[in-house]
PDB file of C-alpha atoms and ligand atoms in Angstrom:
ATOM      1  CA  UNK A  24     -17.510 -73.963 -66.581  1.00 56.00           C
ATOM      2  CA  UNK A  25     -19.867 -73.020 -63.803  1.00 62.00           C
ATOM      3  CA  UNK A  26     -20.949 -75.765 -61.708  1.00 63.00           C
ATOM      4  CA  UNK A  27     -24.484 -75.117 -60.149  1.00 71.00           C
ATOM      5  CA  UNK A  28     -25.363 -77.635 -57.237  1.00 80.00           C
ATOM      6  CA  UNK A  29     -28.934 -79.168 -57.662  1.00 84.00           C
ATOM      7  CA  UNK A  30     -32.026 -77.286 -56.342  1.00 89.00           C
ATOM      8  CA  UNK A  31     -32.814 -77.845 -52.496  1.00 93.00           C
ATOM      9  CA  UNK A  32     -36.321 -79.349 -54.186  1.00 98.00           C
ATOM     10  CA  UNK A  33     -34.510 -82.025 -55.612  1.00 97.00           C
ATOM     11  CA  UNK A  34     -33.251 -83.440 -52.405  1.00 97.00           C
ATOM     12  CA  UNK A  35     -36.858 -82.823 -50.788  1.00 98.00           C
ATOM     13  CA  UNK A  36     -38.690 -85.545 -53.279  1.00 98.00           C
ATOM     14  CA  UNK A  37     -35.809 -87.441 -55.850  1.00 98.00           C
ATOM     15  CA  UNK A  38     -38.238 -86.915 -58.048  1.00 97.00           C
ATOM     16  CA  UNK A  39     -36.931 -86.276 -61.968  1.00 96.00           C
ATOM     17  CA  UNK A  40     -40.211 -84.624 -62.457  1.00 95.00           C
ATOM     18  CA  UNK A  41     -39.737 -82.065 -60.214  1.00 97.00           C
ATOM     19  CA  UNK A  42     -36.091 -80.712 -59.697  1.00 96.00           C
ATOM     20  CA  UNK A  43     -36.428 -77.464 -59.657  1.00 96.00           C
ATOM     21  CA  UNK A  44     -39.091 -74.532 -58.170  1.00 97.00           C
ATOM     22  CA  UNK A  45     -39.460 -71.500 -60.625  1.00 96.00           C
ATOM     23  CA  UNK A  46     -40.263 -69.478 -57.593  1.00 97.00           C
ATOM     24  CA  UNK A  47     -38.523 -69.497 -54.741  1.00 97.00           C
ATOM     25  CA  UNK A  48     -37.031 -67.875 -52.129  1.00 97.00           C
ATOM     26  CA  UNK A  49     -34.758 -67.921 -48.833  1.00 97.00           C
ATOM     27  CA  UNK A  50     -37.680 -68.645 -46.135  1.00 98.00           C
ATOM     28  CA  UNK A  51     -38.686 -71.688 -48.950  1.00 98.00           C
ATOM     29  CA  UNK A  52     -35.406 -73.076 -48.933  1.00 97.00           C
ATOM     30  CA  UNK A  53     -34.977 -72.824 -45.476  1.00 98.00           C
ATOM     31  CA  UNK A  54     -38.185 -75.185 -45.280  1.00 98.00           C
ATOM     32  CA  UNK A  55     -36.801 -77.465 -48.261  1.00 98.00           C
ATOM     33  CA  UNK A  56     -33.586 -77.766 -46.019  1.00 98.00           C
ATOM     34  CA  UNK A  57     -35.508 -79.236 -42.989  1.00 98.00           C
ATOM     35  CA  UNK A  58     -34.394 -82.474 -41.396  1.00 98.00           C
ATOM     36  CA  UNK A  59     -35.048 -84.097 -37.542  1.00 98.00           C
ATOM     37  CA  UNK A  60     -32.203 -83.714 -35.515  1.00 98.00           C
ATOM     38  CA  UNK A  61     -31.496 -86.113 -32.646  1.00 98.00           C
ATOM     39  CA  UNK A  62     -27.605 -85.801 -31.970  1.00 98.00           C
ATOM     40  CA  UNK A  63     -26.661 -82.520 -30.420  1.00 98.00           C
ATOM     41  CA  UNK A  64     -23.368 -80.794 -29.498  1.00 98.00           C
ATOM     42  CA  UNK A  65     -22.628 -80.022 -25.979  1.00 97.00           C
ATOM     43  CA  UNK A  66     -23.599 -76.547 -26.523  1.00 98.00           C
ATOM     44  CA  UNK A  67     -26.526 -74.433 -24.595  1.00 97.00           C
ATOM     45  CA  UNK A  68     -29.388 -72.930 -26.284  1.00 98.00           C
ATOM     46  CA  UNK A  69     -29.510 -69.309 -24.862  1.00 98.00           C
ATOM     47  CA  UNK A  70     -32.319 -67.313 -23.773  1.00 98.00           C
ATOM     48  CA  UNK A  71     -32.111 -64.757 -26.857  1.00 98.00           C
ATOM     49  CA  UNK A  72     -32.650 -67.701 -28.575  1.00 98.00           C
ATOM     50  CA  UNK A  73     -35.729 -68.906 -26.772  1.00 98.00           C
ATOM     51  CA  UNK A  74     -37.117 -65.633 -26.688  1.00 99.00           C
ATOM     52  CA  UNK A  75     -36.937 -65.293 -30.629  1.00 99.00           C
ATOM     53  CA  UNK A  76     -38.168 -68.661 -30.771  1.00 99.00           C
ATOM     54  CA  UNK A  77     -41.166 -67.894 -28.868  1.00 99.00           C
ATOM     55  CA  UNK A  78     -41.455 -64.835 -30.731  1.00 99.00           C
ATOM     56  CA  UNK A  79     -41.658 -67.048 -33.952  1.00 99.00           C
ATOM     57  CA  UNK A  80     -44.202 -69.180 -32.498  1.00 99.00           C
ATOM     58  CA  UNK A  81     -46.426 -66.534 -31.131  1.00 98.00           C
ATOM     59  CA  UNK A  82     -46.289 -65.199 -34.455  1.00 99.00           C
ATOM     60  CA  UNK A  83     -48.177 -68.652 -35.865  1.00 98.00           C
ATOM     61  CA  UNK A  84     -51.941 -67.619 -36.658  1.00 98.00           C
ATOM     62  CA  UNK A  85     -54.344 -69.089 -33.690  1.00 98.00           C
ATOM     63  CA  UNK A  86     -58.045 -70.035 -33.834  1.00 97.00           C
ATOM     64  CA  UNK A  87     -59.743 -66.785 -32.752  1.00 97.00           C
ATOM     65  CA  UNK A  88     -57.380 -65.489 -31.344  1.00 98.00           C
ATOM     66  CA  UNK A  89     -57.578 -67.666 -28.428  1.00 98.00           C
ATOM     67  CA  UNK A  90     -53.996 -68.647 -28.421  1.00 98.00           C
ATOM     68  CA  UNK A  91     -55.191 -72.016 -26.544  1.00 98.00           C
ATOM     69  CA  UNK A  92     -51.326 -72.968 -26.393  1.00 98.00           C
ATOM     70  CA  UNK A  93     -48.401 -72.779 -23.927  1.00 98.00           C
ATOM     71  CA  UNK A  94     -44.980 -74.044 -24.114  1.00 99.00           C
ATOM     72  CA  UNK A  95     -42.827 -75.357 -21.099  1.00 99.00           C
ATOM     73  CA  UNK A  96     -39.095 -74.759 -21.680  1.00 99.00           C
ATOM     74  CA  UNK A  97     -37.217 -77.955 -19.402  1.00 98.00           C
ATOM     75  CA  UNK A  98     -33.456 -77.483 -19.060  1.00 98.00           C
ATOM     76  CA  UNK A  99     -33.273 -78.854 -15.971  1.00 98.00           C
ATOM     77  CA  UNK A 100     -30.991 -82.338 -16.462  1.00 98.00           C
ATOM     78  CA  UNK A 101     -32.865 -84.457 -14.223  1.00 98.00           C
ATOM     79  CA  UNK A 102     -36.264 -83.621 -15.266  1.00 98.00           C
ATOM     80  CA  UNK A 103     -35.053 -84.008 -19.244  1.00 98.00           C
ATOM     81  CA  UNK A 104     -33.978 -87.444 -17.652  1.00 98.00           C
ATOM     82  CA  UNK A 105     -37.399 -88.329 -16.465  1.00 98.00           C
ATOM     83  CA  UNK A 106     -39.297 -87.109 -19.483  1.00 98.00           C
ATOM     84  CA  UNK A 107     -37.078 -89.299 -21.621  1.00 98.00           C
ATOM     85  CA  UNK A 108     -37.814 -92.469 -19.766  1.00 98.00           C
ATOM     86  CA  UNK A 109     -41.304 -91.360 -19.822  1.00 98.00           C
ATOM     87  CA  UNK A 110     -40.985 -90.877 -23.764  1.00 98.00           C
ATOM     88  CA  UNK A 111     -39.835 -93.871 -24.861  1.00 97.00           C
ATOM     89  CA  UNK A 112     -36.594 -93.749 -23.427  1.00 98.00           C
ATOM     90  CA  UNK A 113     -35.668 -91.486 -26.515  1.00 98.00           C
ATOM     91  CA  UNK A 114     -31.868 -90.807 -25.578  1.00 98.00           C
ATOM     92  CA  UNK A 115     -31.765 -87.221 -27.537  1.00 98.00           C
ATOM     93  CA  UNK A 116     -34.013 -85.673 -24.648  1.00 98.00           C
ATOM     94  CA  UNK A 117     -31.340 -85.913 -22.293  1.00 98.00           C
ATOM     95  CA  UNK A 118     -28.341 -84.865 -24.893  1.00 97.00           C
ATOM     96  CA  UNK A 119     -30.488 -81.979 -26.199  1.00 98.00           C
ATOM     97  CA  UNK A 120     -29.796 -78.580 -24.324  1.00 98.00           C
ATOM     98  CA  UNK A 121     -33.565 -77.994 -24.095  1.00 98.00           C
ATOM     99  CA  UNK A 122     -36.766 -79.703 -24.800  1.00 99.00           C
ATOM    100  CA  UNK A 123     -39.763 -77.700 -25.370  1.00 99.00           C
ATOM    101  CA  UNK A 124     -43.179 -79.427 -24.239  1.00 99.00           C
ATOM    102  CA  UNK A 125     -45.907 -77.948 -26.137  1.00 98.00           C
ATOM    103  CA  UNK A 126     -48.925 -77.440 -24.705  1.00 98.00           C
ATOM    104  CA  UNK A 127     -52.628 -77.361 -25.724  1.00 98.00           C
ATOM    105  CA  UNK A 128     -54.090 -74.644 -23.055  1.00 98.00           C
ATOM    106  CA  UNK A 129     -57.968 -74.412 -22.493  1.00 97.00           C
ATOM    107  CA  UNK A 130     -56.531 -73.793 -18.911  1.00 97.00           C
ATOM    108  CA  UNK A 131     -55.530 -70.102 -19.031  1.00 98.00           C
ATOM    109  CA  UNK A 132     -59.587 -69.482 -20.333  1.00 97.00           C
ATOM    110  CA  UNK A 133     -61.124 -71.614 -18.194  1.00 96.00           C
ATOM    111  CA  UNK A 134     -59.076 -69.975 -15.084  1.00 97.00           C
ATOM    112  CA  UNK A 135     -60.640 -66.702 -16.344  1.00 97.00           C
ATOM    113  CA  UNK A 136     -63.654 -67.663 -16.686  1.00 97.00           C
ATOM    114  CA  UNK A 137     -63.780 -68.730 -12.905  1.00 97.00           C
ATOM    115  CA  UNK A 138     -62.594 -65.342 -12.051  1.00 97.00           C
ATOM    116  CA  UNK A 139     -65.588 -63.764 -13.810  1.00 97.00           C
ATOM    117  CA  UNK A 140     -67.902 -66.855 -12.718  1.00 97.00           C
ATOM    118  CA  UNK A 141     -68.557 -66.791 -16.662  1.00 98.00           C
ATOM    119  CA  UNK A 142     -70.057 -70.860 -18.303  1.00 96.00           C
ATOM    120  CA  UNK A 143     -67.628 -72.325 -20.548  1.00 93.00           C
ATOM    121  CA  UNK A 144     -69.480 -74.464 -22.054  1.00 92.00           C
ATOM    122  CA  UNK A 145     -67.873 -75.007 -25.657  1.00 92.00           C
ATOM    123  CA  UNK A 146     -64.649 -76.502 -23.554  1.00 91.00           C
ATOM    124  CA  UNK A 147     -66.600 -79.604 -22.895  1.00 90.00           C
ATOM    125  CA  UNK A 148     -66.802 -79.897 -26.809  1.00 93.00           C
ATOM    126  CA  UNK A 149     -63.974 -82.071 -29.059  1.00 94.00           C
ATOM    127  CA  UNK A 150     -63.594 -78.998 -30.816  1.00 95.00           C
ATOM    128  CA  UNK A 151     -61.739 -76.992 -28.536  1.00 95.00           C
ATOM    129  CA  UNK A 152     -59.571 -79.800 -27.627  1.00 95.00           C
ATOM    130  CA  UNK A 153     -58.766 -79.551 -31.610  1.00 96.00           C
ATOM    131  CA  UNK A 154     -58.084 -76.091 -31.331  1.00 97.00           C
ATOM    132  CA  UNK A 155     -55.840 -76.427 -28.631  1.00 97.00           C
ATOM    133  CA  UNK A 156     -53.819 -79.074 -31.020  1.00 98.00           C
ATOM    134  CA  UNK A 157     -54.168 -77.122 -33.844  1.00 98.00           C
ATOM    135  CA  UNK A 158     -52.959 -73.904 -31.928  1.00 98.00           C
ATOM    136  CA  UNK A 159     -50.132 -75.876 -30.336  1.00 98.00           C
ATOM    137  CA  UNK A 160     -48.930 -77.317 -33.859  1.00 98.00           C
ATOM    138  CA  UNK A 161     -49.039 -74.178 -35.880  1.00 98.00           C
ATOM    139  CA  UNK A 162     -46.897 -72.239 -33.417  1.00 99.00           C
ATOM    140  CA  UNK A 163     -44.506 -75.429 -32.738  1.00 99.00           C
ATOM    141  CA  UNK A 164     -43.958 -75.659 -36.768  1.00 98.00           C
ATOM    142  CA  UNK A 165     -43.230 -71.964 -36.500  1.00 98.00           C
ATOM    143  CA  UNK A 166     -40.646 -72.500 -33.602  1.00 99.00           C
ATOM    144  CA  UNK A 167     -38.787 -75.436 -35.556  1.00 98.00           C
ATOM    145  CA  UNK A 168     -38.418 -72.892 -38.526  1.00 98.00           C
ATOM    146  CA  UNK A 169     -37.241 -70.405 -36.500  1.00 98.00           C
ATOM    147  CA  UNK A 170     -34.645 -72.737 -34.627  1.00 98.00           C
ATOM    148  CA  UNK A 171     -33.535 -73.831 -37.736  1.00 98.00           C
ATOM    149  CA  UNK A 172     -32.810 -70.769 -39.477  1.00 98.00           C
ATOM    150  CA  UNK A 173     -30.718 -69.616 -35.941  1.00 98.00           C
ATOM    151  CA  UNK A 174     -28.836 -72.614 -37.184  1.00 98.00           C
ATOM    152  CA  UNK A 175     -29.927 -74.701 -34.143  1.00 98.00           C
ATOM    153  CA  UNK A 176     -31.958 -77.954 -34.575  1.00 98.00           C
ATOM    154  CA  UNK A 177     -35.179 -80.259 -33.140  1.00 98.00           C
ATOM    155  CA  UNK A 178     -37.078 -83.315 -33.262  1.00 98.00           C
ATOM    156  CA  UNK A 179     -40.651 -83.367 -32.219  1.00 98.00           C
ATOM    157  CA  UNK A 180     -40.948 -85.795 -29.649  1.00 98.00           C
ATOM    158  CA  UNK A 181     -44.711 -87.368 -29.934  1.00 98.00           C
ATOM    159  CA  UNK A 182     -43.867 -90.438 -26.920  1.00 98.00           C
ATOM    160  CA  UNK A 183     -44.025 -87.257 -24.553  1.00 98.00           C
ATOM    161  CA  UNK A 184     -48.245 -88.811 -24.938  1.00 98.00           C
ATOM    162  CA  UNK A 185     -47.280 -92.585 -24.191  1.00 97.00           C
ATOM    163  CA  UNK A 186     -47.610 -91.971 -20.435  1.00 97.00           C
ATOM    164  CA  UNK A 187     -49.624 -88.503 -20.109  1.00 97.00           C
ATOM    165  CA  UNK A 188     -50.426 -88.558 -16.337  1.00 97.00           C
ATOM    166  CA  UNK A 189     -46.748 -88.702 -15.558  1.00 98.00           C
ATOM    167  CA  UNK A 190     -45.941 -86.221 -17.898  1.00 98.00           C
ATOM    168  CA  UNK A 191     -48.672 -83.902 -16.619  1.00 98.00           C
ATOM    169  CA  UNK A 192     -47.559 -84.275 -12.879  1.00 98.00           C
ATOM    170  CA  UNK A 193     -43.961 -84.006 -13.804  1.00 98.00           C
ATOM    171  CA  UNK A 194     -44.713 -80.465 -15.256  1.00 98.00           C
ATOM    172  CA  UNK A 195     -47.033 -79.259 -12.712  1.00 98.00           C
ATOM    173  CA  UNK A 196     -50.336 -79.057 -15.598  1.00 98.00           C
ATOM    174  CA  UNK A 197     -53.263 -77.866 -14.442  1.00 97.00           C
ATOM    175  CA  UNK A 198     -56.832 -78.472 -15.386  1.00 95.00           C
ATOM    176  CA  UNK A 199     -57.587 -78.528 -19.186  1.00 96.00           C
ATOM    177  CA  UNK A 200     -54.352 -78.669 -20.194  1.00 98.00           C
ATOM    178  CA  UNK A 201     -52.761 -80.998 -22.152  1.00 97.00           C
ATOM    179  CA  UNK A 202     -48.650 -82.115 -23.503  1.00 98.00           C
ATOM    180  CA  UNK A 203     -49.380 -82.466 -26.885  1.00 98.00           C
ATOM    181  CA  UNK A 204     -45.875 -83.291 -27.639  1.00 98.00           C
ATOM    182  CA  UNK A 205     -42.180 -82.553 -27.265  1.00 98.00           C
ATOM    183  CA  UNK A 206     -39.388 -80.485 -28.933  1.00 99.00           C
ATOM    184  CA  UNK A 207     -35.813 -81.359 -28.439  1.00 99.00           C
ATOM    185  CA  UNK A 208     -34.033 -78.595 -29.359  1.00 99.00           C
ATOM    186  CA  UNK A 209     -30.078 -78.170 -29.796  1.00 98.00           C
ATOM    187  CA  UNK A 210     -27.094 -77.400 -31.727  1.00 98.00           C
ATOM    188  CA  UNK A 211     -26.534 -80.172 -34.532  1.00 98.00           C
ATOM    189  CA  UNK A 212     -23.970 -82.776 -34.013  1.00 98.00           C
ATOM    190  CA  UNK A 213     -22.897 -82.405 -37.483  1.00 97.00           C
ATOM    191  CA  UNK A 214     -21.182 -86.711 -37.883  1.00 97.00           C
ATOM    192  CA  UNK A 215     -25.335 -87.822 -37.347  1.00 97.00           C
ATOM    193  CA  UNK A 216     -25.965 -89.259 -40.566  1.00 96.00           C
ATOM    194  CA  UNK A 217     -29.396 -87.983 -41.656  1.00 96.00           C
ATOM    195  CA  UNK A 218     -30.356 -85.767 -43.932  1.00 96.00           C
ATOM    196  CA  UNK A 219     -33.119 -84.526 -46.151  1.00 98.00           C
ATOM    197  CA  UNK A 220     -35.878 -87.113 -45.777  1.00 98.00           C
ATOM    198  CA  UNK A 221     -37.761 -87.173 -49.145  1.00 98.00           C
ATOM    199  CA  UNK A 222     -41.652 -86.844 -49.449  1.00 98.00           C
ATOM    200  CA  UNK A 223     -44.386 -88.469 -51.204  1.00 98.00           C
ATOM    201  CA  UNK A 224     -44.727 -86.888 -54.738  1.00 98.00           C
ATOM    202  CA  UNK A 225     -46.948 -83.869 -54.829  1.00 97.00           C
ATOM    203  CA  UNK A 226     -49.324 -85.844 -56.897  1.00 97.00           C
ATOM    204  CA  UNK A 227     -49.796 -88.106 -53.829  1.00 97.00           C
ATOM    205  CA  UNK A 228     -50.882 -85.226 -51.473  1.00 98.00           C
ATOM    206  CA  UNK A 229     -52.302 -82.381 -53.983  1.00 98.00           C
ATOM    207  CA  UNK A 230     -55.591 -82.564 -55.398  1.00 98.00           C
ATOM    208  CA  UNK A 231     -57.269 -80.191 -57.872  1.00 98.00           C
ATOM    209  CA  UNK A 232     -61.026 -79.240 -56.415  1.00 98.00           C
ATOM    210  CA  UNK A 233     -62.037 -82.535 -55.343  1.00 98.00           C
ATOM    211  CA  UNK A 234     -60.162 -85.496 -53.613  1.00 98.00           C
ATOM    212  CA  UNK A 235     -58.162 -87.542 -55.887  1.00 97.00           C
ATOM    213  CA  UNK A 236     -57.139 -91.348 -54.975  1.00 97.00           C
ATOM    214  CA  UNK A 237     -55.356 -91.792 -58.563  1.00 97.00           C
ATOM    215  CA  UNK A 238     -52.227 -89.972 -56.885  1.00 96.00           C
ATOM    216  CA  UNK A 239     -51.941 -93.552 -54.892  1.00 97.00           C
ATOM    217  CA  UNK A 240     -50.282 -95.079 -58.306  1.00 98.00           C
ATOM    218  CA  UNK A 241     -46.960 -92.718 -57.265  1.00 98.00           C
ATOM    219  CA  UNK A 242     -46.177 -94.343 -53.731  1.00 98.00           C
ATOM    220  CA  UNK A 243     -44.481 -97.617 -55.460  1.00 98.00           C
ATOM    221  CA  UNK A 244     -41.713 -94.985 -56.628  1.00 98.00           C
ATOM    222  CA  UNK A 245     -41.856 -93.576 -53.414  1.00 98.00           C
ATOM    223  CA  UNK A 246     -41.207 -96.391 -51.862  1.00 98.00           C
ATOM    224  CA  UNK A 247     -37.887 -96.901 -53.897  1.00 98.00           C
ATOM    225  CA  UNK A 248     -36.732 -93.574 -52.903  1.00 98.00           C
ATOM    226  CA  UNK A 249     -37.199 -93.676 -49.378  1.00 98.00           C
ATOM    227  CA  UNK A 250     -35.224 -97.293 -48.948  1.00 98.00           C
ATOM    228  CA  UNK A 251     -32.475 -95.667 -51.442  1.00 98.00           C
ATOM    229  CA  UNK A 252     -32.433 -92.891 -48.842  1.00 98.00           C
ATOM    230  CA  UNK A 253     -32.515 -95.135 -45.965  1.00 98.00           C
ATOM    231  CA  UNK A 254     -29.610 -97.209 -46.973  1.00 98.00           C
ATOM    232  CA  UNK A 255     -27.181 -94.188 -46.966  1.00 97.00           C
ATOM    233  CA  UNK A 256     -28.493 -94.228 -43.635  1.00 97.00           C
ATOM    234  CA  UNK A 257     -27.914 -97.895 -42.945  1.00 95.00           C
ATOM    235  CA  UNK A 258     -31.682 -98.353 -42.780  1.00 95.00           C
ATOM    236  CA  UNK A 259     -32.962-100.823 -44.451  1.00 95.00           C
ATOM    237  CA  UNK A 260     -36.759 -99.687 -44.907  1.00 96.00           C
ATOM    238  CA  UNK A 261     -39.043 -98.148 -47.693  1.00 98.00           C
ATOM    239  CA  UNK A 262     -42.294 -96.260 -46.718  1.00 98.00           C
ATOM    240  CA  UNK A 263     -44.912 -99.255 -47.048  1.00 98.00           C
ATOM    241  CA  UNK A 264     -43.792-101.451 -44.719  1.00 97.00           C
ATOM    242  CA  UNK A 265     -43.132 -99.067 -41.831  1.00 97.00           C
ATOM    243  CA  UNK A 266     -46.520 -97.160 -42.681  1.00 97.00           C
ATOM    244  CA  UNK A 267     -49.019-100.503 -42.317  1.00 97.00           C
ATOM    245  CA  UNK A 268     -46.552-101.469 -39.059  1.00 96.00           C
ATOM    246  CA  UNK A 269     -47.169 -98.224 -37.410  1.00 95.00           C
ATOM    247  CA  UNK A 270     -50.746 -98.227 -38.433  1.00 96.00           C
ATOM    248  CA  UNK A 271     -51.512-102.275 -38.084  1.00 96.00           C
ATOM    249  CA  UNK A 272     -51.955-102.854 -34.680  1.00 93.00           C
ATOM    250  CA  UNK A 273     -52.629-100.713 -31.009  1.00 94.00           C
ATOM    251  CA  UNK A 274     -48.912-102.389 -29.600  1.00 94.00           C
ATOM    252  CA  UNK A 275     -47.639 -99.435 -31.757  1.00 94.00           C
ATOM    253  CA  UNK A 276     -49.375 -96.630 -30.029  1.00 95.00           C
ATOM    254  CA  UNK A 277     -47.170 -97.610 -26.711  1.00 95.00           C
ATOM    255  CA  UNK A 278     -50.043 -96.718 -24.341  1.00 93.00           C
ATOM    256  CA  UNK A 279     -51.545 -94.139 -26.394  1.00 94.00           C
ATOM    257  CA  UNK A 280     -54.742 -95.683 -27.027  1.00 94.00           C
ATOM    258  CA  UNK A 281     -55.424 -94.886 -23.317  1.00 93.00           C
ATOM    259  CA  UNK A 282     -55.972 -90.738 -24.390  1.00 93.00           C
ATOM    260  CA  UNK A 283     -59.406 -90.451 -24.573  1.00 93.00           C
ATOM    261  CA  UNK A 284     -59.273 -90.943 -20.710  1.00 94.00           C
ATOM    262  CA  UNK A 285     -56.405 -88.980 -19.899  1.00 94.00           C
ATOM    263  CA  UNK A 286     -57.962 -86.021 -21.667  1.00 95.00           C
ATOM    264  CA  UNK A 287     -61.442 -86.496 -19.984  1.00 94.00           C
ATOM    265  CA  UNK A 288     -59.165 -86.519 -16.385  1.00 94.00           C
ATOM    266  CA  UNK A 289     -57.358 -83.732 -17.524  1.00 94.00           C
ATOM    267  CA  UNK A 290     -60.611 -81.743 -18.347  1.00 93.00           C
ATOM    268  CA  UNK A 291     -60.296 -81.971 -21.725  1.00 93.00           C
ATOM    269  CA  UNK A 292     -63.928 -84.186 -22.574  1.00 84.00           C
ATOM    270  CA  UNK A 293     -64.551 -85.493 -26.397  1.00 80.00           C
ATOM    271  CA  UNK A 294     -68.296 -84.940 -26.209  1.00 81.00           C
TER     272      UNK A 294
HETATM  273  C1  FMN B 314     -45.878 -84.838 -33.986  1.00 89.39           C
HETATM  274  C2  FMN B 314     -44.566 -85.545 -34.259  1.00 89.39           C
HETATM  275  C3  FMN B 314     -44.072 -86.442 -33.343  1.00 89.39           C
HETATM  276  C4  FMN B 314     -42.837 -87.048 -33.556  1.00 89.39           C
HETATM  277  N1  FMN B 314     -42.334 -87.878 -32.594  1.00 89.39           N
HETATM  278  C5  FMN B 314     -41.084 -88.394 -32.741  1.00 89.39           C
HETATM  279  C6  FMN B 314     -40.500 -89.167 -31.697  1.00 89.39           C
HETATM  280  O1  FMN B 314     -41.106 -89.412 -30.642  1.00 89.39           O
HETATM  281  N2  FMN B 314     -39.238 -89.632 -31.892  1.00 89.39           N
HETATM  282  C7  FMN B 314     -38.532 -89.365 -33.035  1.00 89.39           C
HETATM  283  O2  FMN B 314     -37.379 -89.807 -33.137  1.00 89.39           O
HETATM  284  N3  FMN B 314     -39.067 -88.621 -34.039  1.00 89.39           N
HETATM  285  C8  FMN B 314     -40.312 -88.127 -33.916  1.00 89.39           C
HETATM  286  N4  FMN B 314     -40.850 -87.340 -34.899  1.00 89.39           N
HETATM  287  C9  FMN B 314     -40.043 -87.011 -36.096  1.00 89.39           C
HETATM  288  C10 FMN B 314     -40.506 -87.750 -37.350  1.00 89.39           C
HETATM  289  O3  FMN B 314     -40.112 -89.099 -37.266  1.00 89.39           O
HETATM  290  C11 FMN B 314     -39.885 -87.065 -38.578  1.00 89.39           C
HETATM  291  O4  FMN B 314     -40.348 -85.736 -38.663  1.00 89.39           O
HETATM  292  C12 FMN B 314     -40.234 -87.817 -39.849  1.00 89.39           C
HETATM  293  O5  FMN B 314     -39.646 -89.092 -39.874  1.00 89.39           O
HETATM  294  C13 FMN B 314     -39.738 -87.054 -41.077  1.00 89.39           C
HETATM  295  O6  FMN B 314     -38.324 -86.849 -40.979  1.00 89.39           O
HETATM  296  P1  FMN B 314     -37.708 -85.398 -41.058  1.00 89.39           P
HETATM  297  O7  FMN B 314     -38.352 -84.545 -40.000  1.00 89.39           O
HETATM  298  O8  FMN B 314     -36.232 -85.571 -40.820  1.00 89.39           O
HETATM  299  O9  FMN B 314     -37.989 -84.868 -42.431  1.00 89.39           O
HETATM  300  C14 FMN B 314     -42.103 -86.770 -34.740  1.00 89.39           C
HETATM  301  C15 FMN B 314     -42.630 -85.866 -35.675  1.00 89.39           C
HETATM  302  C16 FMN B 314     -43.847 -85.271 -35.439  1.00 89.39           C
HETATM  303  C17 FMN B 314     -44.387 -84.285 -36.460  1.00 89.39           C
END
């Protein structure tokens, strides 16, 4: 008898209605497969590596072309120690080989457009600081992949925004640019217990032509299948209760309520 082990879907949602994808392929499962990783080996992340990961991110469409992003690369022990105690004090920073600080970068423009003594007028805008976001988080997403399918792994790190003036003096950023968050990058420590965190139901987060609430009826199950997942964790939450504590008061936001002013410093204005 042939045993076939359960579709990489199934482990994604443990949802009976959907166990199975009638297309798939490799780069799909590789996304399926995805899980944070905070517990690293001692073991470097090379430069082939970064380069390839770079190459991945690059790769990541960008809004006109603009490629309003940059990434700082921090190996450096000491500094990885600062920017965890800046970031919540988040251990894996300093365990992780290299954490990659992602950057949204109206700087690089703006710098040319002093050399030409050209206006930039559209920076001053809260749209281009949402491109720069946007750019920075479509080529980070590309970077995890990429990591991942080197058989490395990462955690986005968004506390790297609880105390942005340090962070921006610690890494030298200039004018109009901004850490949107980190990337702790390593080899797995295989013993972490974690694994593949399941998702809402599609019906939750996929509307047909026009914005659905009715999907809303699903979270109750979803709820039961994130505390089942938890407690092989020893974790003792659902997705409710953690939800409407993140979201309930400002305490949560550990400083980051304070952005709109450490943008407009920064050069980064929400007009
Ligand atoms: C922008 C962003 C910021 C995040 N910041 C943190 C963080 O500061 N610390 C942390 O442990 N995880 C952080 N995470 C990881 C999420 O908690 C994680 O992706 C989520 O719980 C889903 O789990 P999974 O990635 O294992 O599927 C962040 C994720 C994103 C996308």
């Amino acid at each position: 008898m042939t045993v076939t082990s359960p579709h990489p879907v199934s482990k994604r949602y443990r949802d009976p209605e959907l166990t199975v994808l009638s297309r798939t392929n490799a780069t799909i499962e590789l996304q399926l497969a995805h899980r944070s990783v905070r517990a690293f080996l001692d073991a470097p992340v090379g430069d082939d590596e970064l380069t390839a990961i770079v190459a991945a991110a690059q790769s990541a469409s960008t809004s006109s072309n603009l490629q309003a992003w940059s990434v700082v690369a921090v190996r450096d022990a000491a500094r990885r120690n600062r920017l965890a105690k800046l970031a919540g004090d988040q251990d894996f920073i300093r365990r992780a080989p290299l954490f990659l600080v992602w950057l949204a970068d109206l700087g690089r423009a703006a710098r040319l457009a002093a050399a030409q003594q050209a206006p930039l007028d559209a920076t001053q805008y809260l749209e281009s600081t949402i491109l720069g976001f946007v750019d920075a988080s479509l080529a980070a997403q590309n970077a995890v992949i990429a990591a991942e399918s080197l058989g490395l792994g990462a955690v986005f790190v968004g506390a790297i925004r609880n105390a942005p003036d340090r962070v921006a003096a610690e890494l030298h950023l200039p004018d109009r640019v901004f850490a949107t968050f980190g990337l702790a990058v390593g080899v797995p420590d295989p013993t972490e217990s974690a694994g593949v965190k399941p998702r809402l139901p599609q019906r939750a987060v996929l509307h047909h032509e026009v914005y659905d609430d009715g999907g809303d009826a699903v979270i109750g199950d979803y709820d039961a299948r994130l505390a089942e997942y938890n407690a092989e964790h020893a974790r003792t939450t659902g997705w409710i209760t953690p939800v409407l504590q993140r979201l309930g008061n400002r305490g949560s936001l550990k400083g980051r309520h304070l952005l709109r002013e450490h943008l407009t410093r920064q050069g980064l204005p929400s007009q």
